[in-house]
Amino acid sequence: MPLNYYEVLGCSEESTQEEVKRAYHRRLLQFHPDKNSAADVQEFHDVREAWQILRHRESRRKYDATCKQEQLEEEEEDGPVYARLSLDDMEESVFEDMWFYRCRCGDKYFVDRDTLPEKDSLLQVKCNGCTLIIIVEV
Ligand SMILES: [Zn+2]
């Protein structure tokens, strides 16, 4: 995910060019090293970078399009959730040291003991055969 320039400037995607400009000037005052010795240099750099993109209608449009695209891809990657369950709901295979759960597509979700996260966390598992995922409480 690229830097969220709107967040950096403190405005939103719906902001007009004028509002973006005002937001930028507010941030400048906040972060400028001359005004604030404790300012975070990286943050100041981000503000400048955000402004370089959002100040021009064309580059802003391109940036918006890129963000939308990435968002779509991210949602797709996560996939729709088929089930939320705990490890106890899954079948355990003693021999292979893993758990499995049957998906509605006929294929299976696998949880390998080696890849188990720490206790009390959630694990997202992709189906082997389709785009569905399950969320497993470990
Ligand atoms: Zn499936």
Short mmCIF file of N, CA, C and O and ligand atoms in Angstrom, two decimals:
data_model
loop_
_atom_site.label_atom_id
_atom_site.label_comp_id
_atom_site.label_asym_id
_atom_site.label_seq_id
_atom_site.Cartn_x
_atom_site.Cartn_y
_atom_site.Cartn_z
N MET A 1 0.86 -1.20 0.00
CA MET A 1 0.00 0.00 0.00
C MET A 1 0.89 1.24 0.00
O MET A 1 1.77 1.37 0.84
N PRO A 2 0.65 2.15 -0.94
CA PRO A 2 1.44 3.38 -0.90
C PRO A 2 1.00 4.23 0.28
O PRO A 2 -0.03 3.97 0.90
N LEU A 3 1.78 5.22 0.57
CA LEU A 3 1.48 6.15 1.64
C LEU A 3 0.09 6.75 1.40
O LEU A 3 -0.25 7.08 0.28
N ASN A 4 -0.71 6.89 2.45
CA ASN A 4 -1.99 7.57 2.30
C ASN A 4 -1.77 9.08 2.41
O ASN A 4 -1.67 9.64 3.49
N TYR A 5 -1.68 9.71 1.24
CA TYR A 5 -1.35 11.14 1.21
C TYR A 5 -2.42 12.01 1.87
O TYR A 5 -2.11 13.06 2.42
N TYR A 6 -3.66 11.55 1.79
CA TYR A 6 -4.72 12.34 2.42
C TYR A 6 -4.57 12.34 3.93
O TYR A 6 -4.76 13.35 4.59
N GLU A 7 -4.21 11.18 4.45
CA GLU A 7 -4.01 11.08 5.87
C GLU A 7 -2.81 11.93 6.29
O GLU A 7 -2.83 12.61 7.31
N VAL A 8 -1.78 11.87 5.48
CA VAL A 8 -0.57 12.62 5.77
C VAL A 8 -0.88 14.12 5.88
O VAL A 8 -0.40 14.81 6.78
N LEU A 9 -1.73 14.60 4.97
CA LEU A 9 -2.06 16.03 4.98
C LEU A 9 -3.21 16.35 5.93
O LEU A 9 -3.40 17.50 6.30
N GLY A 10 -3.96 15.32 6.32
CA GLY A 10 -5.10 15.58 7.20
C GLY A 10 -6.31 16.08 6.45
O GLY A 10 -7.04 16.96 6.93
N CYS A 11 -6.51 15.58 5.25
CA CYS A 11 -7.74 15.89 4.52
C CYS A 11 -8.27 14.58 3.98
O CYS A 11 -7.80 13.52 4.37
N SER A 12 -9.25 14.64 3.09
CA SER A 12 -9.80 13.37 2.60
C SER A 12 -9.88 13.37 1.09
O SER A 12 -9.66 14.39 0.44
N GLU A 13 -10.24 12.24 0.58
CA GLU A 13 -10.33 12.07 -0.87
C GLU A 13 -11.38 13.01 -1.45
O GLU A 13 -11.33 13.35 -2.62
N GLU A 14 -12.36 13.38 -0.61
CA GLU A 14 -13.44 14.24 -1.09
C GLU A 14 -13.06 15.72 -1.03
O GLU A 14 -13.79 16.57 -1.53
N SER A 15 -11.93 16.01 -0.41
CA SER A 15 -11.53 17.41 -0.26
C SER A 15 -11.33 18.08 -1.63
O SER A 15 -10.84 17.45 -2.56
N THR A 16 -11.71 19.35 -1.70
CA THR A 16 -11.46 20.11 -2.92
C THR A 16 -9.97 20.46 -2.97
O THR A 16 -9.26 20.35 -1.97
N GLN A 17 -9.52 20.93 -4.14
CA GLN A 17 -8.12 21.34 -4.27
C GLN A 17 -7.78 22.41 -3.23
O GLN A 17 -6.70 22.42 -2.66
N GLU A 18 -8.75 23.29 -3.00
CA GLU A 18 -8.53 24.38 -2.06
C GLU A 18 -8.33 23.83 -0.64
O GLU A 18 -7.47 24.28 0.11
N GLU A 19 -9.14 22.83 -0.30
CA GLU A 19 -9.03 22.23 1.04
C GLU A 19 -7.72 21.47 1.20
O GLU A 19 -7.11 21.47 2.26
N VAL A 20 -7.29 20.82 0.12
CA VAL A 20 -6.02 20.09 0.16
C VAL A 20 -4.89 21.09 0.42
O VAL A 20 -4.00 20.86 1.23
N LYS A 21 -4.98 22.22 -0.25
CA LYS A 21 -3.96 23.25 -0.11
C LYS A 21 -3.91 23.79 1.32
O LYS A 21 -2.85 23.95 1.91
N ARG A 22 -5.09 24.03 1.86
CA ARG A 22 -5.15 24.53 3.24
C ARG A 22 -4.57 23.51 4.21
O ARG A 22 -3.84 23.85 5.14
N ALA A 23 -4.93 22.24 3.96
CA ALA A 23 -4.44 21.17 4.84
C ALA A 23 -2.91 21.11 4.77
O ALA A 23 -2.23 20.94 5.79
N TYR A 24 -2.38 21.26 3.57
CA TYR A 24 -0.93 21.23 3.38
C TYR A 24 -0.27 22.36 4.16
O TYR A 24 0.72 22.16 4.86
N HIS A 25 -0.84 23.53 4.08
CA HIS A 25 -0.23 24.67 4.79
C HIS A 25 -0.29 24.50 6.30
O HIS A 25 0.64 24.88 7.01
N ARG A 26 -1.39 23.92 6.76
CA ARG A 26 -1.50 23.63 8.20
C ARG A 26 -0.36 22.70 8.62
O ARG A 26 0.30 22.91 9.63
N ARG A 27 -0.17 21.63 7.83
CA ARG A 27 0.86 20.65 8.14
C ARG A 27 2.26 21.27 8.08
O ARG A 27 3.12 20.99 8.90
N LEU A 28 2.45 22.10 7.08
CA LEU A 28 3.76 22.75 6.92
C LEU A 28 4.15 23.47 8.20
O LEU A 28 5.28 23.36 8.68
N LEU A 29 3.20 24.22 8.72
CA LEU A 29 3.47 24.98 9.95
C LEU A 29 3.81 24.04 11.10
O LEU A 29 4.67 24.31 11.92
N GLN A 30 3.10 22.92 11.09
CA GLN A 30 3.26 21.95 12.17
C GLN A 30 4.62 21.28 12.11
O GLN A 30 5.26 21.03 13.13
N PHE A 31 5.07 20.97 10.92
CA PHE A 31 6.25 20.13 10.78
C PHE A 31 7.52 20.85 10.36
O PHE A 31 8.59 20.27 10.39
N HIS A 32 7.37 22.06 9.89
CA HIS A 32 8.56 22.69 9.34
C HIS A 32 9.67 22.77 10.39
O HIS A 32 9.44 23.22 11.51
N PRO A 33 10.85 22.30 10.03
CA PRO A 33 11.96 22.25 11.00
C PRO A 33 12.27 23.62 11.60
O PRO A 33 12.69 23.71 12.77
N ASP A 34 12.03 24.68 10.85
CA ASP A 34 12.30 26.02 11.38
C ASP A 34 11.32 26.40 12.48
O ASP A 34 11.64 27.18 13.37
N LYS A 35 10.12 25.84 12.38
CA LYS A 35 9.09 26.23 13.34
C LYS A 35 9.06 25.29 14.52
O LYS A 35 8.55 25.62 15.57
N ASN A 36 9.52 24.10 14.30
CA ASN A 36 9.38 23.09 15.33
C ASN A 36 10.61 22.20 15.33
O ASN A 36 10.75 21.31 14.50
N SER A 37 11.51 22.44 16.26
CA SER A 37 12.79 21.74 16.25
C SER A 37 12.63 20.25 16.47
O SER A 37 13.47 19.45 16.07
N ALA A 38 11.54 19.87 17.11
CA ALA A 38 11.33 18.45 17.41
C ALA A 38 10.63 17.73 16.28
O ALA A 38 10.31 16.56 16.37
N ALA A 39 10.37 18.46 15.21
CA ALA A 39 9.61 17.87 14.11
C ALA A 39 10.28 16.61 13.57
O ALA A 39 11.49 16.53 13.47
N ASP A 40 9.46 15.71 13.21
CA ASP A 40 9.94 14.47 12.64
C ASP A 40 10.28 14.72 11.17
O ASP A 40 9.43 15.04 10.37
N VAL A 41 11.54 14.54 10.84
CA VAL A 41 12.01 14.85 9.50
C VAL A 41 11.30 13.99 8.45
O VAL A 41 10.91 14.47 7.39
N GLN A 42 11.12 12.72 8.78
CA GLN A 42 10.46 11.82 7.83
C GLN A 42 9.02 12.26 7.57
O GLN A 42 8.55 12.27 6.45
N GLU A 43 8.36 12.67 8.64
CA GLU A 43 6.97 13.09 8.51
C GLU A 43 6.88 14.35 7.64
O GLU A 43 6.00 14.49 6.81
N PHE A 44 7.81 15.22 7.84
CA PHE A 44 7.85 16.45 7.06
C PHE A 44 8.08 16.11 5.59
O PHE A 44 7.45 16.66 4.69
N HIS A 45 8.96 15.17 5.36
CA HIS A 45 9.24 14.71 4.01
C HIS A 45 7.97 14.13 3.37
O HIS A 45 7.67 14.39 2.21
N ASP A 46 7.22 13.35 4.15
CA ASP A 46 5.98 12.76 3.65
C ASP A 46 4.97 13.84 3.25
O ASP A 46 4.27 13.71 2.25
N VAL A 47 4.92 14.88 4.07
CA VAL A 47 3.98 15.97 3.78
C VAL A 47 4.33 16.62 2.45
O VAL A 47 3.46 16.87 1.61
N ARG A 48 5.62 16.84 2.25
CA ARG A 48 6.06 17.44 0.98
C ARG A 48 5.72 16.54 -0.19
O ARG A 48 5.25 16.99 -1.24
N GLU A 49 5.97 15.25 0.00
CA GLU A 49 5.71 14.28 -1.06
C GLU A 49 4.21 14.23 -1.39
O GLU A 49 3.82 14.22 -2.55
N ALA A 50 3.39 14.22 -0.34
CA ALA A 50 1.94 14.18 -0.54
C ALA A 50 1.48 15.40 -1.33
O ALA A 50 0.67 15.30 -2.26
N TRP A 51 2.04 16.53 -0.99
CA TRP A 51 1.64 17.76 -1.66
C TRP A 51 2.04 17.75 -3.13
O TRP A 51 1.30 18.20 -4.00
N GLN A 52 3.23 17.22 -3.41
CA GLN A 52 3.69 17.16 -4.80
C GLN A 52 2.71 16.39 -5.68
O GLN A 52 2.54 16.70 -6.85
N ILE A 53 2.08 15.38 -5.09
CA ILE A 53 1.14 14.56 -5.86
C ILE A 53 -0.25 15.17 -5.89
O ILE A 53 -0.88 15.29 -6.94
N LEU A 54 -0.73 15.60 -4.73
CA LEU A 54 -2.13 16.02 -4.63
C LEU A 54 -2.38 17.43 -5.15
O LEU A 54 -3.52 17.81 -5.41
N ARG A 55 -1.34 18.21 -5.32
CA ARG A 55 -1.53 19.59 -5.76
C ARG A 55 -1.95 19.66 -7.22
O ARG A 55 -2.59 20.63 -7.63
N HIS A 56 -1.59 18.67 -8.01
CA HIS A 56 -1.95 18.67 -9.42
C HIS A 56 -3.13 17.75 -9.66
O HIS A 56 -3.11 16.61 -9.23
N ARG A 57 -4.11 18.27 -10.36
CA ARG A 57 -5.31 17.50 -10.62
C ARG A 57 -4.96 16.15 -11.27
O ARG A 57 -5.49 15.12 -10.89
N GLU A 58 -4.08 16.18 -12.23
CA GLU A 58 -3.78 14.97 -12.99
C GLU A 58 -3.09 13.90 -12.14
O GLU A 58 -3.51 12.75 -12.12
N SER A 59 -2.04 14.30 -11.41
CA SER A 59 -1.33 13.31 -10.60
C SER A 59 -2.21 12.84 -9.44
O SER A 59 -2.12 11.70 -9.01
N ARG A 60 -3.10 13.74 -8.97
CA ARG A 60 -4.00 13.34 -7.89
C ARG A 60 -4.98 12.27 -8.40
O ARG A 60 -5.25 11.29 -7.72
N ARG A 61 -5.46 12.48 -9.61
CA ARG A 61 -6.40 11.53 -10.21
C ARG A 61 -5.72 10.15 -10.34
O ARG A 61 -6.30 9.12 -10.05
N LYS A 62 -4.50 10.17 -10.81
CA LYS A 62 -3.75 8.93 -10.99
C LYS A 62 -3.53 8.23 -9.64
O LYS A 62 -3.68 7.02 -9.53
N TYR A 63 -3.19 9.04 -8.66
CA TYR A 63 -2.95 8.48 -7.33
C TYR A 63 -4.23 7.84 -6.79
O TYR A 63 -4.21 6.72 -6.27
N ASP A 64 -5.36 8.54 -6.93
CA ASP A 64 -6.65 8.00 -6.48
C ASP A 64 -6.94 6.66 -7.15
O ASP A 64 -7.40 5.71 -6.51
N ALA A 65 -6.67 6.60 -8.45
CA ALA A 65 -6.95 5.38 -9.21
C ALA A 65 -6.09 4.23 -8.70
O ALA A 65 -6.56 3.11 -8.54
N THR A 66 -4.82 4.53 -8.44
CA THR A 66 -3.92 3.49 -7.93
C THR A 66 -4.40 2.95 -6.59
O THR A 66 -4.41 1.75 -6.35
N CYS A 67 -4.83 3.85 -5.72
CA CYS A 67 -5.30 3.44 -4.40
C CYS A 67 -6.53 2.56 -4.51
O CYS A 67 -6.65 1.56 -3.82
N LYS A 68 -7.45 2.97 -5.38
CA LYS A 68 -8.67 2.18 -5.56
C LYS A 68 -8.33 0.79 -6.03
O LYS A 68 -8.87 -0.20 -5.55
N GLN A 69 -7.42 0.72 -6.98
CA GLN A 69 -7.02 -0.56 -7.54
C GLN A 69 -6.42 -1.46 -6.46
O GLN A 69 -6.78 -2.62 -6.34
N GLU A 70 -5.53 -0.88 -5.66
CA GLU A 70 -4.89 -1.67 -4.62
C GLU A 70 -5.89 -2.14 -3.59
O GLU A 70 -5.79 -3.24 -3.07
N GLN A 71 -6.87 -1.29 -3.31
CA GLN A 71 -7.90 -1.65 -2.35
C GLN A 71 -8.68 -2.85 -2.86
O GLN A 71 -8.94 -3.79 -2.13
N LEU A 72 -9.03 -2.80 -4.13
CA LEU A 72 -9.77 -3.89 -4.73
C LEU A 72 -8.98 -5.19 -4.63
O LEU A 72 -9.51 -6.22 -4.25
N GLU A 73 -7.71 -5.10 -4.99
CA GLU A 73 -6.88 -6.29 -4.97
C GLU A 73 -6.75 -6.84 -3.56
O GLU A 73 -6.75 -8.05 -3.35
N GLU A 74 -6.67 -5.93 -2.60
CA GLU A 74 -6.53 -6.37 -1.22
C GLU A 74 -7.78 -7.11 -0.76
O GLU A 74 -7.70 -8.16 -0.13
N GLU A 75 -8.95 -6.57 -1.11
CA GLU A 75 -10.19 -7.22 -0.72
C GLU A 75 -10.28 -8.59 -1.37
O GLU A 75 -10.74 -9.54 -0.76
N GLU A 76 -9.85 -8.63 -2.61
CA GLU A 76 -9.92 -9.89 -3.32
C GLU A 76 -9.02 -10.92 -2.66
O GLU A 76 -9.37 -12.08 -2.55
N GLU A 77 -7.87 -10.46 -2.24
CA GLU A 77 -6.91 -11.37 -1.66
C GLU A 77 -7.45 -11.95 -0.35
O GLU A 77 -7.27 -13.12 -0.06
N ASP A 78 -8.12 -11.12 0.42
CA ASP A 78 -8.66 -11.62 1.67
C ASP A 78 -9.83 -12.57 1.44
O ASP A 78 -10.04 -13.49 2.21
N GLY A 79 -10.56 -12.32 0.37
CA GLY A 79 -11.64 -13.21 0.01
C GLY A 79 -12.80 -13.18 0.97
O GLY A 79 -12.68 -12.70 2.09
N PRO A 80 -13.93 -13.66 0.54
CA PRO A 80 -15.07 -13.75 1.43
C PRO A 80 -14.84 -14.83 2.49
O PRO A 80 -14.19 -15.84 2.22
N VAL A 81 -15.38 -14.59 3.68
CA VAL A 81 -15.14 -15.52 4.78
C VAL A 81 -16.19 -16.64 4.75
O VAL A 81 -17.39 -16.38 4.76
N TYR A 82 -15.73 -17.85 4.71
CA TYR A 82 -16.62 -19.01 4.66
C TYR A 82 -17.07 -19.39 6.07
O TYR A 82 -18.23 -19.68 6.32
N ALA A 83 -16.16 -19.36 7.02
CA ALA A 83 -16.51 -19.75 8.38
C ALA A 83 -15.51 -19.17 9.38
O ALA A 83 -14.35 -18.92 9.04
N ARG A 84 -16.01 -18.93 10.57
CA ARG A 84 -15.15 -18.58 11.69
C ARG A 84 -15.22 -19.74 12.66
O ARG A 84 -16.30 -20.14 13.06
N LEU A 85 -14.10 -20.24 13.02
CA LEU A 85 -14.13 -21.40 13.90
C LEU A 85 -12.86 -21.46 14.74
O LEU A 85 -11.95 -20.65 14.58
N SER A 86 -12.85 -22.43 15.63
CA SER A 86 -11.65 -22.61 16.44
C SER A 86 -10.99 -23.91 15.99
O SER A 86 -11.59 -24.72 15.28
N LEU A 87 -9.79 -24.10 16.44
CA LEU A 87 -9.04 -25.29 16.04
C LEU A 87 -9.81 -26.57 16.39
O LEU A 87 -9.74 -27.57 15.69
N ASP A 88 -10.59 -26.51 17.49
CA ASP A 88 -11.34 -27.68 17.91
C ASP A 88 -12.40 -28.10 16.89
O ASP A 88 -12.82 -29.25 16.85
N ASP A 89 -12.87 -27.12 16.12
CA ASP A 89 -13.88 -27.44 15.12
C ASP A 89 -13.28 -28.12 13.90
O ASP A 89 -13.99 -28.64 13.05
N MET A 90 -11.98 -28.08 13.80
CA MET A 90 -11.33 -28.67 12.63
C MET A 90 -10.95 -30.12 12.92
O MET A 90 -10.82 -30.53 14.08
N GLU A 91 -10.78 -30.87 11.87
CA GLU A 91 -10.36 -32.26 12.06
C GLU A 91 -8.85 -32.29 12.14
O GLU A 91 -8.16 -31.59 11.41
N GLU A 92 -8.39 -33.09 13.05
CA GLU A 92 -6.95 -33.14 13.24
C GLU A 92 -6.38 -34.37 12.56
O GLU A 92 -6.93 -35.47 12.68
N SER A 93 -5.32 -34.16 11.87
CA SER A 93 -4.63 -35.30 11.28
C SER A 93 -3.36 -35.54 12.08
O SER A 93 -2.42 -34.74 12.04
N VAL A 94 -3.37 -36.59 12.83
CA VAL A 94 -2.26 -36.86 13.74
C VAL A 94 -0.96 -37.16 12.97
O VAL A 94 0.11 -36.74 13.34
N PHE A 95 -1.15 -37.81 11.86
CA PHE A 95 0.04 -38.25 11.12
C PHE A 95 0.76 -37.08 10.45
O PHE A 95 1.97 -37.03 10.40
N GLU A 96 -0.04 -36.16 9.93
CA GLU A 96 0.59 -35.05 9.20
C GLU A 96 0.81 -33.83 10.07
O GLU A 96 1.30 -32.82 9.61
N ASP A 97 0.38 -33.94 11.33
CA ASP A 97 0.58 -32.83 12.25
C ASP A 97 -0.10 -31.56 11.74
O ASP A 97 0.48 -30.49 11.71
N MET A 98 -1.34 -31.70 11.31
CA MET A 98 -2.07 -30.53 10.85
C MET A 98 -3.57 -30.71 11.03
O MET A 98 -4.04 -31.81 11.31
N TRP A 99 -4.27 -29.62 10.90
CA TRP A 99 -5.72 -29.67 10.97
C TRP A 99 -6.29 -29.39 9.60
O TRP A 99 -5.68 -28.66 8.82
N PHE A 100 -7.44 -29.91 9.32
CA PHE A 100 -8.08 -29.54 8.06
C PHE A 100 -9.58 -29.35 8.24
O PHE A 100 -10.17 -29.79 9.24
N TYR A 101 -10.17 -28.66 7.30
CA TYR A 101 -11.58 -28.33 7.36
C TYR A 101 -12.11 -28.33 5.94
O TYR A 101 -11.47 -27.76 5.04
N ARG A 102 -13.22 -28.97 5.75
CA ARG A 102 -13.72 -29.09 4.38
C ARG A 102 -14.46 -27.84 3.95
O ARG A 102 -15.27 -27.30 4.68
N CYS A 103 -14.13 -27.39 2.74
CA CYS A 103 -14.77 -26.20 2.17
C CYS A 103 -15.98 -26.65 1.36
O CYS A 103 -16.09 -27.80 0.95
N ARG A 104 -16.88 -25.69 1.08
CA ARG A 104 -18.07 -26.07 0.31
C ARG A 104 -17.72 -26.41 -1.14
O ARG A 104 -18.50 -27.03 -1.84
N CYS A 105 -16.54 -26.01 -1.57
CA CYS A 105 -16.13 -26.31 -2.95
C CYS A 105 -15.61 -27.75 -3.07
O CYS A 105 -15.31 -28.22 -4.15
N GLY A 106 -15.48 -28.42 -1.91
CA GLY A 106 -15.00 -29.79 -1.96
C GLY A 106 -13.54 -29.91 -1.59
O GLY A 106 -13.06 -30.97 -1.20
N ASP A 107 -12.82 -28.80 -1.72
CA ASP A 107 -11.40 -28.82 -1.33
C ASP A 107 -11.27 -28.55 0.17
O ASP A 107 -12.27 -28.49 0.86
N LYS A 108 -10.07 -28.36 0.64
CA LYS A 108 -9.88 -28.22 2.08
C LYS A 108 -9.02 -27.03 2.47
O LYS A 108 -8.22 -26.53 1.70
N TYR A 109 -9.22 -26.63 3.70
CA TYR A 109 -8.35 -25.65 4.36
C TYR A 109 -7.38 -26.44 5.22
O TYR A 109 -7.79 -27.37 5.89
N PHE A 110 -6.14 -26.04 5.19
CA PHE A 110 -5.16 -26.73 6.01
C PHE A 110 -4.50 -25.76 6.98
O PHE A 110 -4.16 -24.64 6.63
N VAL A 111 -4.32 -26.20 8.19
CA VAL A 111 -3.54 -25.45 9.17
C VAL A 111 -2.40 -26.35 9.62
O VAL A 111 -2.61 -27.41 10.19
N ASP A 112 -1.22 -25.89 9.31
CA ASP A 112 -0.02 -26.64 9.64
C ASP A 112 0.42 -26.29 11.05
O ASP A 112 0.40 -25.13 11.44
N ARG A 113 0.80 -27.27 11.82
CA ARG A 113 1.22 -26.97 13.19
C ARG A 113 2.43 -26.04 13.21
O ARG A 113 2.57 -25.21 14.12
N ASP A 114 3.27 -26.19 12.22
CA ASP A 114 4.49 -25.36 12.18
C ASP A 114 4.18 -23.88 11.95
O ASP A 114 4.96 -23.01 12.31
N THR A 115 3.06 -23.59 11.31
CA THR A 115 2.78 -22.20 10.98
C THR A 115 1.78 -21.58 11.95
O THR A 115 1.29 -20.48 11.72
N LEU A 116 1.46 -22.29 13.02
CA LEU A 116 0.51 -21.75 13.99
C LEU A 116 1.07 -20.48 14.65
O LEU A 116 2.21 -20.47 15.10
N PRO A 117 0.27 -19.44 14.70
CA PRO A 117 0.71 -18.24 15.41
C PRO A 117 0.59 -18.45 16.92
O PRO A 117 0.17 -19.51 17.36
N GLU A 118 0.91 -17.42 17.66
CA GLU A 118 0.81 -17.54 19.12
C GLU A 118 -0.64 -17.78 19.51
O GLU A 118 -1.56 -17.53 18.76
N LYS A 119 -0.80 -18.21 20.73
CA LYS A 119 -2.15 -18.44 21.23
C LYS A 119 -2.96 -17.15 21.25
O LYS A 119 -2.42 -16.06 21.27
N ASP A 120 -4.29 -17.34 21.20
CA ASP A 120 -5.22 -16.22 21.26
C ASP A 120 -5.07 -15.26 20.09
O ASP A 120 -5.22 -14.05 20.24
N SER A 121 -4.72 -15.76 18.94
CA SER A 121 -4.74 -14.89 17.78
C SER A 121 -5.58 -15.53 16.68
O SER A 121 -6.01 -16.67 16.80
N LEU A 122 -5.83 -14.75 15.64
CA LEU A 122 -6.66 -15.22 14.56
C LEU A 122 -5.80 -15.55 13.36
O LEU A 122 -4.89 -14.81 13.01
N LEU A 123 -6.14 -16.65 12.74
CA LEU A 123 -5.37 -17.10 11.59
C LEU A 123 -6.31 -17.12 10.39
O LEU A 123 -7.40 -17.65 10.46
N GLN A 124 -5.88 -16.51 9.30
CA GLN A 124 -6.67 -16.57 8.08
C GLN A 124 -6.13 -17.68 7.20
O GLN A 124 -4.95 -17.72 6.92
N VAL A 125 -7.00 -18.55 6.81
CA VAL A 125 -6.56 -19.67 5.97
C VAL A 125 -7.31 -19.65 4.66
O VAL A 125 -8.54 -19.53 4.62
N LYS A 126 -6.57 -19.73 3.59
CA LYS A 126 -7.18 -19.76 2.26
C LYS A 126 -7.54 -21.18 1.89
O LYS A 126 -6.80 -22.12 2.18
N CYS A 127 -8.65 -21.30 1.20
CA CYS A 127 -9.03 -22.62 0.70
C CYS A 127 -8.05 -23.03 -0.39
O CYS A 127 -7.55 -22.19 -1.14
N ASN A 128 -7.80 -24.31 -0.46
CA ASN A 128 -6.90 -24.81 -1.48
C ASN A 128 -7.52 -24.75 -2.87
O ASN A 128 -6.83 -24.69 -3.87
N GLY A 129 -8.87 -24.74 -2.91
CA GLY A 129 -9.51 -24.86 -4.20
C GLY A 129 -10.28 -23.64 -4.69
O GLY A 129 -10.64 -23.56 -5.86
N CYS A 130 -10.56 -22.68 -3.80
CA CYS A 130 -11.32 -21.51 -4.25
C CYS A 130 -10.83 -20.27 -3.50
O CYS A 130 -9.82 -20.32 -2.83
N THR A 131 -11.57 -19.16 -3.61
CA THR A 131 -11.09 -17.91 -3.03
C THR A 131 -11.60 -17.67 -1.61
O THR A 131 -11.31 -16.66 -1.01
N LEU A 132 -12.38 -18.60 -1.10
CA LEU A 132 -12.91 -18.44 0.26
C LEU A 132 -11.79 -18.57 1.31
O LEU A 132 -10.78 -19.21 1.06
N ILE A 133 -12.03 -17.95 2.45
CA ILE A 133 -11.10 -18.11 3.56
C ILE A 133 -11.87 -18.51 4.82
O ILE A 133 -13.08 -18.28 4.91
N ILE A 134 -11.17 -19.07 5.77
CA ILE A 134 -11.75 -19.27 7.07
C ILE A 134 -10.88 -18.52 8.09
O ILE A 134 -9.70 -18.29 7.84
N ILE A 135 -11.51 -18.16 9.17
CA ILE A 135 -10.77 -17.49 10.23
C ILE A 135 -10.76 -18.42 11.44
O ILE A 135 -11.82 -18.83 11.93
N VAL A 136 -9.58 -18.77 11.84
CA VAL A 136 -9.43 -19.77 12.90
C VAL A 136 -8.89 -19.12 14.16
O VAL A 136 -7.87 -18.42 14.13
N GLU A 137 -9.59 -19.31 15.25
CA GLU A 137 -9.09 -18.85 16.54
C GLU A 137 -8.12 -19.89 17.08
O GLU A 137 -8.48 -21.05 17.23
N VAL A 138 -6.93 -19.44 17.36
CA VAL A 138 -5.91 -20.38 17.81
C VAL A 138 -5.85 -20.38 19.33
O VAL A 138 -5.87 -19.32 19.95
ZN ZN B 1 -13.11 -23.80 -1.33
#
